[in-house]
Amino acid sequence: GAETGAAGGLTGALILLAGAHVALTLPFAWQAVATSYASVPATLEEAAEVSGASRARVLTRVVMPMLLPGIVAAMTFSFLVSFDEPVVSLFTTRHDMITLPAQVFTYLRFRADPTIAALSTMMSLISLCLMLVADRVVGLDRIMGLTR
């Protein structure tokens, strides 16, 4: 009885937190993917359909690979916007559930030591590593829409 309610409460809190962050980041993700889709030549889709490919196959074999840079950009922007917004986490989580950005925000209000500087340095290094991986896998010029 009580355990189910507590688990449901935690699940509900997580759903609320995720929903708030999705609502916050959806415009950025939508714009990145829509821009990427606009660069897909319609002639490639038509050629695949004329060649006998089903609509599902056209989407998975032609469109999705060309949308990959936009999807990577959408995920990157969404993560950065979401991570940089502790206020959403502060107002949508329970007292016993706190996210890292909210914890950093709270920590900075009450302490003045180099812990947060060390954390931000580590986060910057992680971001740099993720960008290097994205450059190797997809290519930053494709993610930014400079080449096709």
PDB file of C-alpha atoms in Angstrom:
ATOM      1  CA  GLY A   1       0.000   0.000   0.000  1.00  0.00           C
ATOM      2  CA  ALA A   2       2.335   2.743   1.254  1.00  0.00           C
ATOM      3  CA  GLU A   3       5.261   1.560  -0.880  1.00  0.00           C
ATOM      4  CA  THR A   4       3.171   1.709  -4.048  1.00  0.00           C
ATOM      5  CA  GLY A   5       2.107   5.257  -3.210  1.00  0.00           C
ATOM      6  CA  ALA A   6       5.691   6.336  -2.590  1.00  0.00           C
ATOM      7  CA  ALA A   7       6.874   4.761  -5.837  1.00  0.00           C
ATOM      8  CA  GLY A   8       3.953   6.315  -7.714  1.00  0.00           C
ATOM      9  CA  GLY A   9       4.828   9.666  -6.167  1.00  0.00           C
ATOM     10  CA  LEU A  10       8.440   9.356  -7.297  1.00  0.00           C
ATOM     11  CA  THR A  11       7.347   8.233 -10.754  1.00  0.00           C
ATOM     12  CA  GLY A  12       4.916  11.129 -10.967  1.00  0.00           C
ATOM     13  CA  ALA A  13       7.632  13.566  -9.886  1.00  0.00           C
ATOM     14  CA  LEU A  14      10.017  12.203 -12.507  1.00  0.00           C
ATOM     15  CA  ILE A  15       7.334  12.450 -15.200  1.00  0.00           C
ATOM     16  CA  LEU A  16       6.617  16.049 -14.178  1.00  0.00           C
ATOM     17  CA  LEU A  17      10.324  16.927 -14.235  1.00  0.00           C
ATOM     18  CA  ALA A  18      10.849  15.278 -17.617  1.00  0.00           C
ATOM     19  CA  GLY A  19       7.723  16.925 -19.041  1.00  0.00           C
ATOM     20  CA  ALA A  20       8.844  20.359 -17.864  1.00  0.00           C
ATOM     21  CA  HIS A  21      12.270  19.920 -19.458  1.00  0.00           C
ATOM     22  CA  VAL A  22      10.738  18.603 -22.692  1.00  0.00           C
ATOM     23  CA  ALA A  23       8.409  21.606 -22.847  1.00  0.00           C
ATOM     24  CA  LEU A  24      11.384  23.887 -22.257  1.00  0.00           C
ATOM     25  CA  THR A  25      13.645  22.334 -24.887  1.00  0.00           C
ATOM     26  CA  LEU A  26      11.137  21.284 -27.554  1.00  0.00           C
ATOM     27  CA  PRO A  27      11.335  24.540 -29.566  1.00  0.00           C
ATOM     28  CA  PHE A  28      15.132  24.262 -29.838  1.00  0.00           C
ATOM     29  CA  ALA A  29      15.001  20.612 -30.861  1.00  0.00           C
ATOM     30  CA  TRP A  30      12.170  21.227 -33.326  1.00  0.00           C
ATOM     31  CA  GLN A  31      14.063  24.056 -35.007  1.00  0.00           C
ATOM     32  CA  ALA A  32      17.252  22.017 -35.389  1.00  0.00           C
ATOM     33  CA  VAL A  33      15.463  18.989 -36.869  1.00  0.00           C
ATOM     34  CA  ALA A  34      13.201  21.129 -39.094  1.00  0.00           C
ATOM     35  CA  THR A  35      16.207  22.980 -40.477  1.00  0.00           C
ATOM     36  CA  SER A  36      17.941  19.679 -41.140  1.00  0.00           C
ATOM     37  CA  TYR A  37      14.827  18.290 -42.862  1.00  0.00           C
ATOM     38  CA  ALA A  38      14.551  21.380 -45.057  1.00  0.00           C
ATOM     39  CA  SER A  39      17.984  20.566 -46.464  1.00  0.00           C
ATOM     40  CA  VAL A  40      16.889  17.052 -47.570  1.00  0.00           C
ATOM     41  CA  PRO A  41      16.271  17.190 -51.324  1.00  0.00           C
ATOM     42  CA  ALA A  42      12.753  16.033 -52.146  1.00  0.00           C
ATOM     43  CA  THR A  43      14.126  14.396 -55.290  1.00  0.00           C
ATOM     44  CA  LEU A  44      15.948  11.800 -53.171  1.00  0.00           C
ATOM     45  CA  GLU A  45      12.724  10.780 -51.455  1.00  0.00           C
ATOM     46  CA  GLU A  46      10.881  10.673 -54.782  1.00  0.00           C
ATOM     47  CA  ALA A  47      13.654   8.616 -56.389  1.00  0.00           C
ATOM     48  CA  ALA A  48      13.531   6.078 -53.568  1.00  0.00           C
ATOM     49  CA  GLU A  49       9.737   5.815 -53.790  1.00  0.00           C
ATOM     50  CA  VAL A  50       9.807   5.463 -57.597  1.00  0.00           C
ATOM     51  CA  SER A  51      12.419   2.714 -57.190  1.00  0.00           C
ATOM     52  CA  GLY A  52       9.892   0.729 -55.179  1.00  0.00           C
ATOM     53  CA  ALA A  53      10.887   1.537 -51.602  1.00  0.00           C
ATOM     54  CA  SER A  54       8.088   1.687 -49.064  1.00  0.00           C
ATOM     55  CA  ARG A  55       7.506   4.910 -47.157  1.00  0.00           C
ATOM     56  CA  ALA A  56       9.004   3.318 -44.024  1.00  0.00           C
ATOM     57  CA  ARG A  57      12.125   2.294 -45.939  1.00  0.00           C
ATOM     58  CA  VAL A  58      12.458   5.780 -47.450  1.00  0.00           C
ATOM     59  CA  LEU A  59      12.309   7.265 -43.959  1.00  0.00           C
ATOM     60  CA  THR A  60      14.821   4.832 -42.434  1.00  0.00           C
ATOM     61  CA  ARG A  61      17.286   4.557 -45.326  1.00  0.00           C
ATOM     62  CA  VAL A  62      17.131   7.993 -46.980  1.00  0.00           C
ATOM     63  CA  VAL A  63      15.666  10.628 -44.669  1.00  0.00           C
ATOM     64  CA  MET A  64      16.953   9.571 -41.239  1.00  0.00           C
ATOM     65  CA  PRO A  65      20.651   9.423 -42.215  1.00  0.00           C
ATOM     66  CA  MET A  66      20.338  12.927 -43.631  1.00  0.00           C
ATOM     67  CA  LEU A  67      18.567  14.113 -40.456  1.00  0.00           C
ATOM     68  CA  LEU A  68      21.297  12.731 -38.170  1.00  0.00           C
ATOM     69  CA  PRO A  69      23.203  16.041 -37.896  1.00  0.00           C
ATOM     70  CA  GLY A  70      19.998  17.851 -36.966  1.00  0.00           C
ATOM     71  CA  ILE A  71      19.096  15.196 -34.415  1.00  0.00           C
ATOM     72  CA  VAL A  72      22.569  15.411 -32.850  1.00  0.00           C
ATOM     73  CA  ALA A  73      22.286  19.210 -32.757  1.00  0.00           C
ATOM     74  CA  ALA A  74      18.795  18.952 -31.229  1.00  0.00           C
ATOM     75  CA  MET A  75      20.026  16.591 -28.522  1.00  0.00           C
ATOM     76  CA  THR A  76      23.008  18.834 -27.785  1.00  0.00           C
ATOM     77  CA  PHE A  77      20.952  22.035 -27.594  1.00  0.00           C
ATOM     78  CA  SER A  78      18.280  20.323 -25.512  1.00  0.00           C
ATOM     79  CA  PHE A  79      20.806  19.008 -23.029  1.00  0.00           C
ATOM     80  CA  LEU A  80      22.586  22.349 -22.702  1.00  0.00           C
ATOM     81  CA  VAL A  81      19.365  24.343 -22.294  1.00  0.00           C
ATOM     82  CA  SER A  82      17.935  21.826 -19.838  1.00  0.00           C
ATOM     83  CA  PHE A  83      21.134  21.595 -17.805  1.00  0.00           C
ATOM     84  CA  ASP A  84      21.438  25.379 -17.643  1.00  0.00           C
ATOM     85  CA  GLU A  85      17.937  25.798 -16.193  1.00  0.00           C
ATOM     86  CA  PRO A  86      17.959  24.982 -12.455  1.00  0.00           C
ATOM     87  CA  VAL A  87      14.759  26.955 -11.820  1.00  0.00           C
ATOM     88  CA  VAL A  88      12.633  24.365 -13.651  1.00  0.00           C
ATOM     89  CA  SER A  89      14.158  21.621 -11.524  1.00  0.00           C
ATOM     90  CA  LEU A  90      13.729  23.609  -8.318  1.00  0.00           C
ATOM     91  CA  PHE A  91      10.011  24.163  -8.923  1.00  0.00           C
ATOM     92  CA  THR A  92       9.102  20.727 -10.317  1.00  0.00           C
ATOM     93  CA  THR A  93      10.932  18.330  -7.983  1.00  0.00           C
ATOM     94  CA  ARG A  94      10.121  17.082  -4.514  1.00  0.00           C
ATOM     95  CA  HIS A  95      12.156  17.993  -1.433  1.00  0.00           C
ATOM     96  CA  ASP A  96      13.906  14.599  -1.443  1.00  0.00           C
ATOM     97  CA  MET A  97      14.763  14.668  -5.159  1.00  0.00           C
ATOM     98  CA  ILE A  98      17.244  17.243  -6.437  1.00  0.00           C
ATOM     99  CA  THR A  99      19.024  17.498  -9.777  1.00  0.00           C
ATOM    100  CA  LEU A 100      22.671  18.482 -10.246  1.00  0.00           C
ATOM    101  CA  PRO A 101      21.942  21.997 -11.614  1.00  0.00           C
ATOM    102  CA  ALA A 102      19.565  22.669  -8.716  1.00  0.00           C
ATOM    103  CA  GLN A 103      22.153  21.337  -6.251  1.00  0.00           C
ATOM    104  CA  VAL A 104      24.831  23.614  -7.750  1.00  0.00           C
ATOM    105  CA  PHE A 105      22.459  26.587  -7.584  1.00  0.00           C
ATOM    106  CA  THR A 106      21.649  25.883  -3.938  1.00  0.00           C
ATOM    107  CA  TYR A 107      25.293  25.212  -3.076  1.00  0.00           C
ATOM    108  CA  LEU A 108      26.400  28.545  -4.533  1.00  0.00           C
ATOM    109  CA  ARG A 109      23.874  30.416  -2.416  1.00  0.00           C
ATOM    110  CA  PHE A 110      25.343  29.181   0.864  1.00  0.00           C
ATOM    111  CA  ARG A 111      29.034  28.416   0.260  1.00  0.00           C
ATOM    112  CA  ALA A 112      32.009  30.097  -1.346  1.00  0.00           C
ATOM    113  CA  ASP A 113      34.653  27.497  -2.120  1.00  0.00           C
ATOM    114  CA  PRO A 114      36.313  26.086  -5.254  1.00  0.00           C
ATOM    115  CA  THR A 115      34.126  22.952  -5.439  1.00  0.00           C
ATOM    116  CA  ILE A 116      31.794  24.434  -8.042  1.00  0.00           C
ATOM    117  CA  ALA A 117      34.748  25.733 -10.060  1.00  0.00           C
ATOM    118  CA  ALA A 118      36.149  22.191 -10.149  1.00  0.00           C
ATOM    119  CA  LEU A 119      32.739  20.815 -11.144  1.00  0.00           C
ATOM    120  CA  SER A 120      32.349  23.383 -13.918  1.00  0.00           C
ATOM    121  CA  THR A 121      35.833  22.548 -15.204  1.00  0.00           C
ATOM    122  CA  MET A 122      34.918  18.868 -15.333  1.00  0.00           C
ATOM    123  CA  MET A 123      31.634  19.656 -17.093  1.00  0.00           C
ATOM    124  CA  SER A 124      33.502  21.797 -19.628  1.00  0.00           C
ATOM    125  CA  LEU A 125      35.933  18.955 -20.301  1.00  0.00           C
ATOM    126  CA  ILE A 126      33.038  16.504 -20.705  1.00  0.00           C
ATOM    127  CA  SER A 127      31.342  18.931 -23.132  1.00  0.00           C
ATOM    128  CA  LEU A 128      34.575  19.279 -25.097  1.00  0.00           C
ATOM    129  CA  CYS A 129      34.944  15.494 -25.289  1.00  0.00           C
ATOM    130  CA  LEU A 130      31.329  15.138 -26.465  1.00  0.00           C
ATOM    131  CA  MET A 131      31.915  17.753 -29.156  1.00  0.00           C
ATOM    132  CA  LEU A 132      35.062  15.937 -30.316  1.00  0.00           C
ATOM    133  CA  VAL A 133      33.141  12.656 -30.489  1.00  0.00           C
ATOM    134  CA  ALA A 134      30.326  14.378 -32.419  1.00  0.00           C
ATOM    135  CA  ASP A 135      32.895  15.831 -34.802  1.00  0.00           C
ATOM    136  CA  ARG A 136      34.451  12.420 -35.411  1.00  0.00           C
ATOM    137  CA  VAL A 137      31.133  10.584 -35.789  1.00  0.00           C
ATOM    138  CA  VAL A 138      29.020  13.089 -37.713  1.00  0.00           C
ATOM    139  CA  GLY A 139      31.209  16.099 -38.387  1.00  0.00           C
ATOM    140  CA  LEU A 140      30.605  19.502 -36.839  1.00  0.00           C
ATOM    141  CA  ASP A 141      30.274  21.082 -40.281  1.00  0.00           C
ATOM    142  CA  ARG A 142      27.276  18.800 -40.962  1.00  0.00           C
ATOM    143  CA  ILE A 143      25.791  19.430 -37.511  1.00  0.00           C
ATOM    144  CA  MET A 144      25.991  23.175 -38.053  1.00  0.00           C
ATOM    145  CA  GLY A 145      24.506  22.833 -41.552  1.00  0.00           C
ATOM    146  CA  LEU A 146      27.611  24.054 -43.391  1.00  0.00           C
ATOM    147  CA  THR A 147      27.849  20.999 -45.652  1.00  0.00           C
ATOM    148  CA  ARG A 148      25.577  18.128 -46.625  1.00  0.00           C
TER     149      ARG A 148
END
